[in-house]
Backbone as CSV, one residue per row, in Angstrom:
resi,resn,N_x,N_y,N_z,CA_x,CA_y,CA_z,C_x,C_y,C_z
1,MET,69.125,68.895,119.828,69.077,70.437,118.807,68.586,69.758,117.571
2,THR,68.377,70.514,116.245,67.203,70.100,115.085,68.476,70.470,114.317
3,THR,68.633,69.561,113.213,69.521,69.916,112.227,69.314,71.341,111.517
4,PHE,68.657,71.674,111.329,68.268,73.053,110.921,69.223,74.291,111.925
5,LEU,68.990,73.983,112.877,69.585,74.880,114.378,70.811,74.262,114.180
6,LYS,71.395,73.237,113.983,73.113,72.827,113.612,73.990,73.855,112.862
7,LYS,72.958,73.539,111.707,73.416,73.688,110.364,73.434,75.555,110.542
8,VAL,72.485,76.138,110.886,72.440,77.493,111.562,73.968,78.059,112.140
9,MET,74.605,77.406,113.088,74.740,77.679,114.093,76.508,77.266,113.169
10,LEU,76.433,76.481,112.528,78.241,75.789,112.054,78.206,77.592,111.184
11,ALA,76.767,77.445,110.260,77.102,78.824,109.326,77.782,80.247,109.849
12,ALA,76.926,80.521,110.999,77.501,81.667,111.406,78.833,81.628,112.389
13,ALA,79.562,80.384,112.766,80.581,80.169,113.248,81.769,80.714,112.243
14,PHE,80.903,80.038,110.660,81.977,79.999,109.649,82.246,81.714,109.238
15,ALA,81.115,82.267,109.430,80.480,83.662,109.208,81.750,84.820,110.026
16,SER,81.851,83.791,111.304,82.274,84.873,112.112,83.486,84.612,111.775
17,VAL,84.370,83.366,111.887,85.863,83.115,111.544,86.305,83.692,110.365
18,ALA,85.356,84.052,109.413,86.026,84.827,108.467,86.025,86.437,108.202
19,ALA,84.707,86.813,109.214,85.358,88.334,109.449,86.301,88.733,109.989
20,SER,86.786,88.039,111.206,87.893,88.315,111.764,89.013,87.590,111.149
21,ALA,89.123,86.885,110.191,90.563,86.791,109.612,90.724,87.921,108.400
22,SER,89.252,88.382,108.035,89.505,89.925,106.826,89.720,91.040,107.849
23,ALA,90.000,90.861,109.355,89.646,92.137,110.146,91.125,92.456,110.209
24,SER,91.685,91.561,110.018,93.261,91.376,110.659,93.814,91.193,109.292
25,ASP,93.625,91.806,108.467,94.090,91.373,107.065,95.552,92.939,107.182
26,ILE,96.616,92.559,107.226,98.144,93.196,107.416,97.922,93.693,106.136
27,VAL,98.562,95.250,106.043,99.253,95.913,104.461,99.968,96.895,105.039
28,VAL,101.200,96.819,104.176,102.777,97.377,104.077,102.177,98.431,103.424
29,ILE,102.395,99.921,104.256,102.231,100.978,103.448,104.040,101.761,103.291
30,VAL,103.125,103.408,102.535,104.253,103.841,102.277,103.714,105.307,102.089
31,ASN,105.042,106.295,102.110,104.210,107.903,101.627,104.066,107.712,100.290
32,PRO,102.489,108.345,100.053,102.223,108.428,99.124,102.991,109.497,98.197
33,ALA,103.596,109.746,98.138,104.782,110.736,97.483,105.689,109.448,96.808
34,ASN,105.891,108.069,97.619,106.847,106.652,97.261,106.649,106.342,95.767
35,PRO,107.216,106.192,94.678,106.917,105.988,93.616,106.688,104.063,93.233
36,ALA,106.685,103.914,94.631,106.577,102.565,95.024,104.652,102.410,94.770
37,THR,104.493,101.503,94.007,103.239,100.829,93.644,102.853,100.048,94.007
38,ALA,103.633,98.740,94.488,103.461,97.386,94.565,104.662,96.410,94.970
39,MET,104.396,95.854,95.888,105.483,95.110,96.414,105.368,93.437,96.747
40,THR,105.650,92.652,96.935,105.428,91.623,96.972,105.929,91.376,98.794
41,ALA,105.475,90.617,99.680,105.842,89.776,100.480,107.332,89.495,100.851
42,ALA,107.543,89.047,100.061,109.350,89.054,100.276,110.106,89.902,99.747
43,GLN,109.933,90.642,99.172,110.051,91.973,99.297,110.303,92.938,100.354
44,ALA,109.417,93.109,100.764,108.862,93.724,101.795,109.743,92.992,103.369
45,SER,109.831,91.767,103.207,110.716,91.362,104.399,111.862,91.934,104.195
46,GLN,112.866,91.577,102.968,114.306,92.654,102.774,114.335,93.896,103.469
47,PHE,113.341,94.926,103.424,113.524,95.395,104.080,113.277,95.990,105.571
48,PHE,112.181,94.797,106.329,112.589,94.643,107.876,113.114,93.727,108.343
49,LEU,114.126,93.533,107.473,114.864,92.017,108.086,116.784,92.718,107.724
50,GLY,116.345,94.238,107.441,117.678,94.678,107.327,118.528,94.351,106.201
51,LYS,118.030,93.576,105.362,118.800,93.224,103.974,118.791,94.531,102.632
52,SER,117.845,95.144,103.007,118.372,96.843,101.996,118.055,97.537,102.396
53,PRO,118.763,99.245,102.525,118.536,99.964,102.855,118.108,100.897,102.033
54,MET,117.505,100.423,101.097,116.332,101.459,100.612,115.699,101.745,101.217
55,PHE,114.651,101.558,101.720,113.737,101.831,102.708,113.846,102.035,103.834
56,THR,112.801,103.118,104.737,113.390,103.076,106.223,112.200,102.319,107.113
57,PRO,112.693,100.916,107.635,110.939,100.769,108.232,111.342,101.347,109.269
58,VAL,109.547,101.234,109.750,109.642,101.787,111.165,108.247,100.162,111.652
59,ASP,108.516,100.013,112.527,107.828,99.027,113.916,106.528,99.415,114.277
60,LEU,105.667,98.675,114.894,104.760,98.291,116.161,105.635,98.089,117.135
61,PRO,105.011,98.139,118.407,105.829,98.084,119.486,105.851,96.274,119.212
62,GLU,107.328,95.462,120.194,107.459,94.449,120.028,106.092,93.946,121.285
63,ASN,105.315,94.256,121.419,104.515,93.400,122.206,102.936,93.418,121.734
64,SER,103.094,94.028,120.632,101.773,94.286,119.289,101.224,92.803,118.550
65,PRO,100.062,92.120,119.010,99.695,91.309,118.197,99.648,91.235,116.765
66,VAL,100.011,92.331,116.230,100.149,92.861,115.003,101.186,92.803,114.402
67,ARG,102.266,92.796,115.171,103.838,92.957,114.557,104.185,91.877,114.563
68,ALA,103.451,90.388,115.614,103.902,89.164,115.616,103.770,88.483,114.215
69,GLU,102.286,88.904,113.876,101.460,88.494,112.523,102.503,88.967,111.440
70,PHE,102.607,90.080,111.343,103.290,90.708,110.551,104.636,89.980,110.101
71,TYR,105.477,89.826,110.979,106.816,89.071,110.535,106.069,88.043,110.442
72,LYS,105.446,86.670,111.128,105.176,85.902,110.026,104.776,85.370,109.530
73,LYS,103.822,86.196,108.685,103.248,86.525,106.917,104.155,87.028,106.345
74,VAL,105.157,88.174,106.845,106.233,88.432,105.933,107.342,88.121,105.213
75,ALA,107.822,87.438,106.566,109.355,86.376,106.771,109.134,84.798,107.327
76,GLY,107.611,84.692,108.071,107.987,83.355,108.395,108.365,83.423,109.579
77,LYS,108.758,84.174,110.268,109.861,84.390,111.806,109.181,84.414,112.742
78,ASP,109.008,84.463,113.922,108.727,84.702,115.447,109.437,85.770,115.746
79,LEU,108.787,86.434,116.577,108.961,87.730,116.888,111.051,88.011,117.943
80,SER,111.291,86.855,118.324,112.466,85.790,118.129,113.561,86.186,117.714
81,GLU,113.009,85.641,116.496,114.274,85.232,115.074,114.429,86.839,114.945
82,VAL,113.440,87.619,114.693,113.533,88.755,114.054,114.629,89.648,115.037
83,LYS,114.219,89.701,116.735,114.911,90.433,117.371,116.408,89.880,117.401
84,SER,116.966,88.637,117.270,118.081,87.778,116.810,118.835,88.678,115.616
85,ILE,118.071,89.004,114.595,118.678,89.559,112.972,119.137,90.367,113.589
86,TRP,118.261,91.365,113.981,118.357,92.978,114.272,119.547,93.028,115.342
87,SER,119.572,92.534,116.420,120.921,92.237,117.415,122.009,92.329,116.777
88,LYS,122.386,91.049,115.831,123.134,90.956,114.860,123.707,92.054,114.162
89,LEU,122.448,92.314,113.521,123.003,94.189,112.571,123.228,95.250,112.715
90,VAL,123.152,95.394,114.587,123.149,96.428,115.448,124.575,96.255,115.446
91,PHE,124.723,94.790,116.178,126.022,95.001,116.937,127.052,95.071,115.688
92,THR,127.172,94.422,114.529,127.993,95.110,113.879,128.471,95.802,113.344
93,GLY,126.920,97.032,113.494,127.224,98.276,113.117,126.661,98.467,111.387
94,LYS,125.988,97.105,110.779,125.613,96.966,109.689,124.392,97.565,109.805
95,ALA,123.643,97.690,111.144,122.388,98.218,110.344,121.524,98.705,111.783
96,ALA,120.841,99.618,111.380,119.944,100.342,112.795,118.679,99.734,112.791
97,ALA,118.024,99.386,114.263,116.954,98.645,113.992,115.775,99.305,113.639
98,PRO,114.465,99.239,113.215,113.497,99.857,112.626,113.040,100.865,114.298
99,LYS,112.427,102.030,113.967,112.321,103.088,115.224,110.436,101.983,115.134
100,GLU,110.526,102.166,116.538,109.288,101.307,117.244,108.235,102.833,117.319
101,TYR,107.224,102.879,117.232,105.926,104.078,117.304,104.534,103.269,117.995
102,PRO,104.385,103.996,119.060,103.155,102.737,120.247,101.911,102.144,119.681
103,SER,101.743,103.102,118.209,100.059,102.533,117.280,100.081,102.954,116.162
104,ALA,99.191,102.703,115.512,99.033,102.138,114.289,98.716,103.335,113.829
105,ALA,98.095,104.715,114.465,97.994,106.154,114.082,99.689,106.986,114.089
106,GLU,100.535,106.388,115.084,101.745,106.853,114.820,102.619,106.788,114.286
107,VAL,102.558,105.341,113.255,103.085,104.637,112.162,102.697,105.429,111.057
108,LYS,101.603,105.464,111.257,100.921,106.635,109.691,101.880,108.312,109.530
109,LYS,101.051,108.644,110.917,102.114,109.646,110.863,103.594,109.233,110.255
110,ALA,104.269,108.810,111.266,105.707,108.442,110.588,105.950,108.760,109.132
111,ILE,105.258,107.110,108.509,105.550,107.181,107.145,104.888,108.587,106.303
112,ALA,103.988,109.213,106.993,103.555,110.522,106.260,104.723,111.717,106.354
113,ALA,105.169,111.567,107.426,106.462,112.690,106.914,107.596,112.085,106.422
114,ASN,107.824,110.721,106.024,108.779,110.234,105.294,109.250,110.180,104.328
115,PRO,109.383,110.399,102.968,109.364,109.232,101.700,110.129,108.221,101.504
116,THR,111.235,107.716,102.106,111.627,106.415,102.236,111.115,105.914,103.164
117,GLY,110.397,105.979,103.848,109.906,105.669,105.361,108.427,104.197,104.881
118,ILE,108.519,103.118,105.706,107.765,101.864,105.266,107.632,101.375,106.095
119,GLY,105.968,100.596,106.848,105.915,100.107,107.702,104.815,99.348,107.849
120,TYR,103.515,99.240,108.779,102.430,97.937,108.501,101.315,98.304,109.688
121,ILE,100.283,98.607,109.002,99.440,98.642,110.235,98.327,97.635,109.141
122,GLU,97.365,97.725,110.549,95.873,96.700,109.720,95.191,97.431,108.804
123,LYS,95.096,96.434,107.803,94.050,97.687,106.815,92.990,98.065,107.134
124,SER,92.255,97.935,108.299,90.698,98.731,109.076,91.379,100.544,109.279
125,ALA,92.457,100.770,109.260,93.528,101.653,109.888,93.734,102.549,108.920
126,VAL,93.861,102.351,107.703,94.476,103.166,106.507,93.404,104.217,105.813
127,ASP,94.133,105.293,105.878,93.530,106.722,105.277,94.359,107.029,104.162
128,SER,94.120,108.295,103.637,94.770,108.899,102.625,96.598,109.655,103.015
129,THR,96.946,109.833,104.056,98.021,110.031,104.333,99.144,108.529,103.889
130,VAL,98.405,107.991,103.896,99.334,106.235,103.319,99.019,105.946,102.253
131,LYS,99.953,104.816,101.562,99.853,104.668,100.343,99.791,102.827,100.268
132,VAL,99.008,101.946,100.152,99.293,100.458,100.459,100.259,99.867,99.300
133,ILE,100.901,99.342,99.557,101.798,98.547,98.521,101.569,97.159,98.347
134,THR,101.318,96.625,99.530,100.965,95.105,99.851,100.001,94.673,100.845
135,THR,99.315,93.725,100.784,98.213,93.225,101.586,98.616,92.102,101.656
136,LEU,98.555,91.702,103.608,99.536,90.503,103.913,98.276,89.588,104.107
137,GLN,97.730,88.762,103.691,96.311,87.670,104.362,96.923,86.581,104.740
């Protein structure tokens, strides 16, 4: 294999990795009428881990790779840790676990219908029915 061909293949591999990384950007979304315009990942984690009732969080299904990536990026936790946190909150009556929706389209629909709703989807699924307040990379 020539040096030139190796360089071309290496460049293609890097381009592929970069494209897949940006394709999986996850965004935190709210209702367009919500006055929030920006939020840090740490702030978002407060709502998705039951530490603040200010927003009503919604989740993708437990088996969704986007859900696992979201919690890792926003809170540094895997799904078993998140499930444990919510089990304790629900058991003690301190909070109700986020409602799960089967797809990004359903999450967007739920957020569009609830002024206090907060959710997450892949950036590629965003449309005018929701407002992005955080991009997790």
